Short mmCIF file of C-alpha atoms and ligand atoms in Angstrom, two decimals:
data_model
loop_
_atom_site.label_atom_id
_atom_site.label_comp_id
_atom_site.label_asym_id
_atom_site.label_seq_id
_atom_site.Cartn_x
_atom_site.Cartn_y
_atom_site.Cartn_z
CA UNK A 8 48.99 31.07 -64.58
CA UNK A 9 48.20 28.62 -61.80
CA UNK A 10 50.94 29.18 -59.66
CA UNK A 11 51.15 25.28 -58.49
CA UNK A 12 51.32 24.15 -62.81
CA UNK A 13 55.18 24.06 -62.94
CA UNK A 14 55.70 25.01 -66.34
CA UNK A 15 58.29 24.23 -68.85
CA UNK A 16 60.92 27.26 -70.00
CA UNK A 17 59.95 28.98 -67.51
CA UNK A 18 62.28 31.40 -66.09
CA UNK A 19 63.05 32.60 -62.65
CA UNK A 20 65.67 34.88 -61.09
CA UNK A 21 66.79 35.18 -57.64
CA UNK A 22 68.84 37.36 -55.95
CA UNK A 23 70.83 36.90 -52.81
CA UNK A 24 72.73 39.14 -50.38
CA UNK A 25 76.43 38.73 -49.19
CA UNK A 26 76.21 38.44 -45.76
CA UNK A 27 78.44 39.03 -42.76
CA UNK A 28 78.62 36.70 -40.12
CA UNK A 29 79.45 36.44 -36.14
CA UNK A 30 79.84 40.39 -36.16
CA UNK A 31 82.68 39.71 -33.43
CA UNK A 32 80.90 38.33 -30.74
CA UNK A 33 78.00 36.63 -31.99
CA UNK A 34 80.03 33.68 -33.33
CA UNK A 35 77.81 31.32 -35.39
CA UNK A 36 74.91 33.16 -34.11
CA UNK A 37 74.36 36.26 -35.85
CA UNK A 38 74.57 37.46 -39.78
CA UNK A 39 73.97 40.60 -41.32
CA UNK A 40 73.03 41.35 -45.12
CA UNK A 41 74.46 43.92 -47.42
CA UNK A 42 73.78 45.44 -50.28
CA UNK A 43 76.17 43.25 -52.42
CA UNK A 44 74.58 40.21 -54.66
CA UNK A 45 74.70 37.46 -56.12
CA UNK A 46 71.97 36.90 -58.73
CA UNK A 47 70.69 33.19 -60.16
CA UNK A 48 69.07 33.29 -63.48
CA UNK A 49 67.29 29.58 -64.23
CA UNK A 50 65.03 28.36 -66.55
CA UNK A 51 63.24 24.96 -66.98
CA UNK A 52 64.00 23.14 -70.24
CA UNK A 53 62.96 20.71 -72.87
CA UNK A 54 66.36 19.79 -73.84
CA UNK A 55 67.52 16.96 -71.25
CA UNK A 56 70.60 19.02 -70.64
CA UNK A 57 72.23 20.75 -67.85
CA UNK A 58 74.00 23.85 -69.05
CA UNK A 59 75.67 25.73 -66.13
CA UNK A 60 77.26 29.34 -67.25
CA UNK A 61 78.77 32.43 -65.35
CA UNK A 62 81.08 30.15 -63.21
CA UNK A 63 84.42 28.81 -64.64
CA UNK A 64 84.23 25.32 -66.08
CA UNK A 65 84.87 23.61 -62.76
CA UNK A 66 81.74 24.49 -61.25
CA UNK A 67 79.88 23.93 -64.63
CA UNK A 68 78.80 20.13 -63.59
CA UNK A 69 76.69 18.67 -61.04
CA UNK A 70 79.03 19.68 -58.29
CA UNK A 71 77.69 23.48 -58.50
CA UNK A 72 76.40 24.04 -55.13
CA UNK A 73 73.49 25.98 -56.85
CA UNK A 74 72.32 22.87 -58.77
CA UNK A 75 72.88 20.41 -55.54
CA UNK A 76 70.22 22.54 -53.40
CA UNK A 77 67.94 22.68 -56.55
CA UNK A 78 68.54 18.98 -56.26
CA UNK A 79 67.10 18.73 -52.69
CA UNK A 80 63.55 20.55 -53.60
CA UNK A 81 63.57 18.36 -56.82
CA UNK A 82 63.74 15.01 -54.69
CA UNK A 83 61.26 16.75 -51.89
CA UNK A 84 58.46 17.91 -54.04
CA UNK A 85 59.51 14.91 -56.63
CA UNK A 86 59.24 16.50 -59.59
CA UNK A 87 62.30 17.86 -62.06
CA UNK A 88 62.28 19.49 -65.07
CA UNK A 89 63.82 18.01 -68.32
CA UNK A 90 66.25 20.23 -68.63
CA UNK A 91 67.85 23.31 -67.16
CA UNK A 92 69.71 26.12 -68.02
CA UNK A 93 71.54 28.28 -64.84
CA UNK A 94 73.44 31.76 -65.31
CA UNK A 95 74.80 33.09 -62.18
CA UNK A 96 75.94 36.44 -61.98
CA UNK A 97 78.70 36.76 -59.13
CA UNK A 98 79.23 40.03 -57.18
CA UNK A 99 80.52 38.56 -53.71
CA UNK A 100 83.43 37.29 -53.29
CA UNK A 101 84.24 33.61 -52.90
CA UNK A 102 85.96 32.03 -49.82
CA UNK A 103 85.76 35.65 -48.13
CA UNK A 104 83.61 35.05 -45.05
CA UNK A 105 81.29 36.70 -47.03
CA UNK A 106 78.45 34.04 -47.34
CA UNK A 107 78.55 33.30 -51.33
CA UNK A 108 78.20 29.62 -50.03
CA UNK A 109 75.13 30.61 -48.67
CA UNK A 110 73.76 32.67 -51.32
CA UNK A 111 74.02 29.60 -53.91
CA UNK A 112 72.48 27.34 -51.49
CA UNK A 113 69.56 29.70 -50.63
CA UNK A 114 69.47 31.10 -54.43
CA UNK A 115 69.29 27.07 -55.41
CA UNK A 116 66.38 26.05 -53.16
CA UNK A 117 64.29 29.09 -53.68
CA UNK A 118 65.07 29.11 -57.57
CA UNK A 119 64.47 25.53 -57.65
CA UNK A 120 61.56 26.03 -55.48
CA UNK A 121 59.50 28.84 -58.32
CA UNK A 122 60.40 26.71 -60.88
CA UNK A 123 57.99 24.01 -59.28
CA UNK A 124 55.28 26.83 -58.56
CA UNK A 125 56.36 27.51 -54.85
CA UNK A 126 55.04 24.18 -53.34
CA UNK A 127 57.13 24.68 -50.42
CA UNK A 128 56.58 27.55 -47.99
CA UNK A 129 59.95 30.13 -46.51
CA UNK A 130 60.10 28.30 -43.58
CA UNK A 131 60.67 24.44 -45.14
CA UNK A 132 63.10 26.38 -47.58
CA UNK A 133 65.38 27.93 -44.55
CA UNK A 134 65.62 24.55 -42.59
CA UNK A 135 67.02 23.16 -45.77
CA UNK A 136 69.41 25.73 -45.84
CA UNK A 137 70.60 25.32 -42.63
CA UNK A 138 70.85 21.73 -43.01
CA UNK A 139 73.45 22.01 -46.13
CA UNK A 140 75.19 24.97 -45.07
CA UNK A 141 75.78 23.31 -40.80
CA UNK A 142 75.13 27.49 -39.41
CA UNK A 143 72.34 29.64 -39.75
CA UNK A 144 74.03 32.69 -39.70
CA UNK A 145 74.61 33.44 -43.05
CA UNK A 146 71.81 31.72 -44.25
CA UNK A 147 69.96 33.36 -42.27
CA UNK A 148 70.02 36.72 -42.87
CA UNK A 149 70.83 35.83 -47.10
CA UNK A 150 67.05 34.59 -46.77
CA UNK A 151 65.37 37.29 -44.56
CA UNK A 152 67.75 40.30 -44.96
CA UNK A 153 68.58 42.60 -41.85
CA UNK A 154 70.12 41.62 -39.18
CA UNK A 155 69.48 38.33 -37.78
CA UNK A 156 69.93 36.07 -34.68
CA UNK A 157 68.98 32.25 -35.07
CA UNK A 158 68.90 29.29 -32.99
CA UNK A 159 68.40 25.66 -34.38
CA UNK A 160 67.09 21.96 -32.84
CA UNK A 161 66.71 19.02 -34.39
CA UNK A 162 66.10 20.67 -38.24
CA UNK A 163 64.01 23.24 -37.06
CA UNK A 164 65.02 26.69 -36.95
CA UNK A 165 64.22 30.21 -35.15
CA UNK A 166 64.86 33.90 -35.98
CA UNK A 167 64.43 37.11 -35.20
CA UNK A 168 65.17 39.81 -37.85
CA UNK A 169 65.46 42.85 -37.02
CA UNK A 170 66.60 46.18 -39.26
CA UNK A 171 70.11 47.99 -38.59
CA UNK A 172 69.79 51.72 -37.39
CA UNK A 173 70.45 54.09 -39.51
CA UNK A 174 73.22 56.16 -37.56
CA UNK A 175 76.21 53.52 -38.37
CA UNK A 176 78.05 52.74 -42.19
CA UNK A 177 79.32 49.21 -42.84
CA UNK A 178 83.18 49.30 -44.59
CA UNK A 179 84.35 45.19 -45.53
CA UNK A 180 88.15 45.15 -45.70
CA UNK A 181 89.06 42.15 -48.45
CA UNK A 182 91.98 40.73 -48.46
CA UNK A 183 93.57 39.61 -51.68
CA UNK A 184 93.44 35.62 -50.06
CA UNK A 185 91.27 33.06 -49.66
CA UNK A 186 90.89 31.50 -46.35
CA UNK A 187 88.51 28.31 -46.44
CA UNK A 188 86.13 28.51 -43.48
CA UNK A 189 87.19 24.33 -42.34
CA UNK A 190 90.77 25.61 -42.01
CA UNK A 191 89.54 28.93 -39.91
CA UNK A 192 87.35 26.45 -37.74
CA UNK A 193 90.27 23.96 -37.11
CA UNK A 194 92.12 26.83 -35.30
CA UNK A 195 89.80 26.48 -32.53
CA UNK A 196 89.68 25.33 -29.30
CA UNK A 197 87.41 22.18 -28.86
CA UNK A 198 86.63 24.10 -25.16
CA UNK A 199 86.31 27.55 -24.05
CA UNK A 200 86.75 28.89 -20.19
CA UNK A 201 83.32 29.62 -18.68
CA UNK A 202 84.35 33.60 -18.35
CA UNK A 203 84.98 33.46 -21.66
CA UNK A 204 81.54 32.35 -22.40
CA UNK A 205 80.20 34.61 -20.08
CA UNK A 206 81.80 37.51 -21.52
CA UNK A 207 80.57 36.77 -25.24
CA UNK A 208 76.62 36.36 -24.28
CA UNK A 209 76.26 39.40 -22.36
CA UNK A 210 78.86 41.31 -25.36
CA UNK A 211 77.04 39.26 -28.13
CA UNK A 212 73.65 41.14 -26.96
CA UNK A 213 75.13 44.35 -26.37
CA UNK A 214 76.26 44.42 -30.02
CA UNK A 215 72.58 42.89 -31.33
CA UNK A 216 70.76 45.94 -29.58
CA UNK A 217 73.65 48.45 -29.94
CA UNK A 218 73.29 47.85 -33.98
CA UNK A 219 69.34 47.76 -34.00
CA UNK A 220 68.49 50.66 -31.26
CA UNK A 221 71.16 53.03 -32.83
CA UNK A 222 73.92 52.64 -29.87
CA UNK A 223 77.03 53.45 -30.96
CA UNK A 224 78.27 54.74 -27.58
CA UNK A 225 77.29 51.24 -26.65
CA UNK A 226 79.37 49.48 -29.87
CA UNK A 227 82.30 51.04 -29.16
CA UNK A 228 82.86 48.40 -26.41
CA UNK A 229 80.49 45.51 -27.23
CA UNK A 230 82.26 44.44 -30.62
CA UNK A 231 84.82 42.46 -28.85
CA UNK A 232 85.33 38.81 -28.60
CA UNK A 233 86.84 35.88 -26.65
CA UNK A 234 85.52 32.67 -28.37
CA UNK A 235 87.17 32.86 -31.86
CA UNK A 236 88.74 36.07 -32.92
CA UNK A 237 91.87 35.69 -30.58
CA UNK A 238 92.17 32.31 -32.45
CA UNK A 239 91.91 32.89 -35.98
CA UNK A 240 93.47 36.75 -36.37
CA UNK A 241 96.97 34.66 -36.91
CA UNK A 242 95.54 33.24 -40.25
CA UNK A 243 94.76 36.90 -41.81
CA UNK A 244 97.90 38.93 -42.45
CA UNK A 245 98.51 42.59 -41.44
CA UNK A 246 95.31 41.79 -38.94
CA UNK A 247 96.49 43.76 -35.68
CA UNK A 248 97.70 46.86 -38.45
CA UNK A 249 94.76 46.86 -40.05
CA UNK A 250 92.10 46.86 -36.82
CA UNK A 251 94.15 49.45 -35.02
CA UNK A 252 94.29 51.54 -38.12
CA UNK A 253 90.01 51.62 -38.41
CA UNK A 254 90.26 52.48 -35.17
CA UNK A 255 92.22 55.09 -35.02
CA UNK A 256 90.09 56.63 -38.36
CA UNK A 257 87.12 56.73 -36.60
CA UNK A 258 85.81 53.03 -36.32
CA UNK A 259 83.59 51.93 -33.43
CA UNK A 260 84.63 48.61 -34.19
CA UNK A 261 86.07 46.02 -36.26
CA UNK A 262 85.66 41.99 -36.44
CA UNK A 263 86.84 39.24 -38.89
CA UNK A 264 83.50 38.59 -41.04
CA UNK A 265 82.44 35.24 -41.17
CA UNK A 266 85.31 32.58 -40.47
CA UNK A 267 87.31 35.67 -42.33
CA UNK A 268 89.57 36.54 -44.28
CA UNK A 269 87.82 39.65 -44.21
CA UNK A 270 87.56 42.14 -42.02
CA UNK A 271 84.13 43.90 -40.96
CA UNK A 272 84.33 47.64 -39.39
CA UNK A 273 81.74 49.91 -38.70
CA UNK A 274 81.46 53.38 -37.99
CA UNK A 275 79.64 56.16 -37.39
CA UNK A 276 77.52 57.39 -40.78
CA UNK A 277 78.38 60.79 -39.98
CA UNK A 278 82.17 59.56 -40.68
CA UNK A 279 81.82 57.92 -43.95
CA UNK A 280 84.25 59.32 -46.16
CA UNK A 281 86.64 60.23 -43.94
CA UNK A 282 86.88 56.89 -42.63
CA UNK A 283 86.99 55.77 -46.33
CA UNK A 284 89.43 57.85 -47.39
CA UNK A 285 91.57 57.04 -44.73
CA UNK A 286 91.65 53.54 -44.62
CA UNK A 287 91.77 53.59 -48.73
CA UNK A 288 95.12 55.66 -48.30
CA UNK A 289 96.45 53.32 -45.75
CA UNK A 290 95.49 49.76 -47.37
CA UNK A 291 97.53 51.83 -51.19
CA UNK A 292 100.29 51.67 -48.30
CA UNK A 293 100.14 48.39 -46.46
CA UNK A 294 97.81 46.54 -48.66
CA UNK A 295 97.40 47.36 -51.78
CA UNK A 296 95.83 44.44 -53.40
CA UNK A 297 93.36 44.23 -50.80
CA UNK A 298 89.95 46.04 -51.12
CA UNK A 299 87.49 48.03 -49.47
CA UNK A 300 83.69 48.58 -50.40
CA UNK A 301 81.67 50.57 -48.29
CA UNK A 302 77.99 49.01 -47.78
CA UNK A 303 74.75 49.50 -47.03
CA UNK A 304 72.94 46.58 -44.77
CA UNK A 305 69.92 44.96 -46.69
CA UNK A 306 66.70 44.76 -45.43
CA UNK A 307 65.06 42.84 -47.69
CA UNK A 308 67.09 39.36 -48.38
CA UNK A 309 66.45 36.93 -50.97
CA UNK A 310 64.14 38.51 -54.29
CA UNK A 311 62.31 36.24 -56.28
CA UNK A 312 61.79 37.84 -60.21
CA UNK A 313 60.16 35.86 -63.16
CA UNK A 314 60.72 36.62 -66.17
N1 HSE W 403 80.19 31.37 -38.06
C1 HSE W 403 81.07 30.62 -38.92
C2 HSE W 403 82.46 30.67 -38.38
C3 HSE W 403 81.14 31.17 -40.32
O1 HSE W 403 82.83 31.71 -37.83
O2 HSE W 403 83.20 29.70 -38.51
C4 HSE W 403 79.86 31.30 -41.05
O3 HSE W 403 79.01 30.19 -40.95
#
C-alpha cells in the first residue's frame, strides 16, 4: 500500500509508556519511561461518527485529549477521515505524575498521524507534543523511551536519550489520591535562591550520569532536590514515612514522580525483592490502599502497530 494513500477503515494502534518525570532534581527537565502502557486502538471510518470507548462517558466526546491532538495533525496535514472509531486501553494511572496526559497526547498525534500515511516526520510530531502538554519531560521520553533530557525555544525542541544501566530496579509508590499537576505547581515559589539553583544543576547531572553510567555509589547522594520537592511533599500524605522507610529498605533514593502524588524510588537490582517485600509489608501497615509496582525502564517509547 502506498504509505502516503490514507486509506479508509484503516486501523492503527499505538502504544505509549508511563513516564516518570523530574527524577528529584531534574525538575521539568528530565523523564524516564517504564514498562507500563497505555495502548490507542483507532480506525478511520465511513460512518460520519465519532465513537470514543475504553474511557468512562465523560471523556467519550470531543474533549478526549486523544481526539484533540488527532485534531491538530488533522488541521496540519488538512485532511480527516469521515469517521472514527478510538478504543483506549488504560494501564497508567490518571492524575498520578505518571504522564497518562502525555501518553494520549503523543498516542493522538502519532495515531492520527498513520492514519494519514505518516506525512509528518518524529520530530514535527514531538514539537506538537510539547506545545499541548507546556514540558517536555514526559513527552519526551513517552515518544523516544529511555531516559531523556530536553530543552525547548521558540517550538523547537532538543533531546538526548540515553538507556538506564542495568544495575538499578525502579519501585513507583501510588497513592490512593489524585493530585492535579496545576495545584502541585501553584505550591511553588515564583523565585528560587541562586544556591538553590546551583545545587540542582550540578545534582540534576549527577543523577543523569549516575542512572546511565551505572553509579549508584554516585545516586545515593545526587537524588536530592531544592527547587520543588521541599515545596510540594506537604500535598502527599505519609510523604516523610514513606521516603525514610525506602530508605531504610535499601533505596538509593526516592523523589515525588512528576508533579506527584507518587513517589519514585530506586534501588539497587541486586535488592529487588527485598526492597519489595519490605516496603509491600510496610505500605499493608501505613498505607494500605496505596500501591506499589515494581518496573522496568523502557527503551523503546511510543510503538506504532497496524492492523
Ligand atoms: N515537571 C512537571 C512538574 C510535571 O513537576 O510540575 C510533568 O510535566
Amino acid at each position: 500500500m502506498n504509505k502516503n494513500i490514507p486509506s479508509e477503515e484503516r486501523s492503527v494502534m499505538v502504544r505509549v509508556p508511563g513516564t516518570s518525570a523530574n527524577i528529584g532534581p531534574g525538575f521539568d527537565a528530565f523523564g524516564m519511561a517504564f514498562n507500563l502502557y497505555n495502548t490507542f486502538t483507532f480506525q478511520a471510518k465511513n460512518d460520519g461518527k465519532l465513537t470514543i470507548r475504553g474511557v468512562p462517558r465523560k471523556y467519550q466526546g470531543k474533549s478526549n485529549l486523544v481526539y484533540k491532538a488527532m485534531q491538530k495533525v488533522f488541521k496540519q496535514v488538512h485532511y480527516s477521515p469521515r469517521g472514527l472509531y478510538l478504543y483506549t486501553k488504560t494501564d497508567v494511572p490518571v492524575s498520578r505524575g505518571l504522564g497518562s496526559s502525555a501518553t494520549c497526547i503523543v498516542g493522538g498525534l502519532v495515531g492520527a498521524n498513520a492514519l494519514c500515511g505518516s506525512p509528518l516526520n518524529e520530530a514535527e510530531l514531538f514539537d506538537m507534543a510539547v506545545a499541548m502538554e507546556g514540558h517536555p519531560d514526559n513527552i519526551a521520553p513517552a515518544f523516544f523511551g529511555g531516559l531523556v533530557c530536553a530543552i525547548g525555544e521558540n517550538g523547537h525542541n532538543d533531546y538526548i536519550k540515553k538507556s538506564v544501566a542495568d544495575c538499578f530496579a525502579f519501585h513507583l509508590i501510588i497513592p490512593d489520591f489524585e493530585l492535579p499537576t496545576k495545584e502541585a505547581r501553584a505550591a511553588l515559589p515564583d523565585q528560587i535562591d541562586r544556591t538553590d539553583g546551583v545545587f540542582n544543576v550540578a545534582h540534576a547531572t549527577m543523577t543523569y550520569l549516575a542512572l546511565t553510567e551505572g553509579r549508584p555509589d554516585v545516586l545515593k547522594h545526587s537524588m536530592a532536590d531544592k527547587l520543588h520537592q521541599p515545596y510540594r511533599k506537604h500535598l502527599i500524605r505519609s510523604y516523610d514515612a514513606v521516603c525514610q522507610a525506602a530508605k531504610s529498605y535499601g533505596a538509593l533514593g526516592v523523589c515525588i514522580s512528576g508533579a506527584g502524588p507518587t513517589l519514585l524510588a530506586i534501588t539497587p537490582k541486586s535488592n529487588l525483592s527485598a526492597f519489595s517485600e519490605h516496603m509491600r509489608r510496610f505500605l499493608a501497615r501505613r498505607e494500605p490502599h496505596w500501591q506499589l509496582y515494581d518496573l522496568d525502564p523502557d527503551n523503546n517509547g511510543t510503538t506504532v502497530i497496524f492492523k
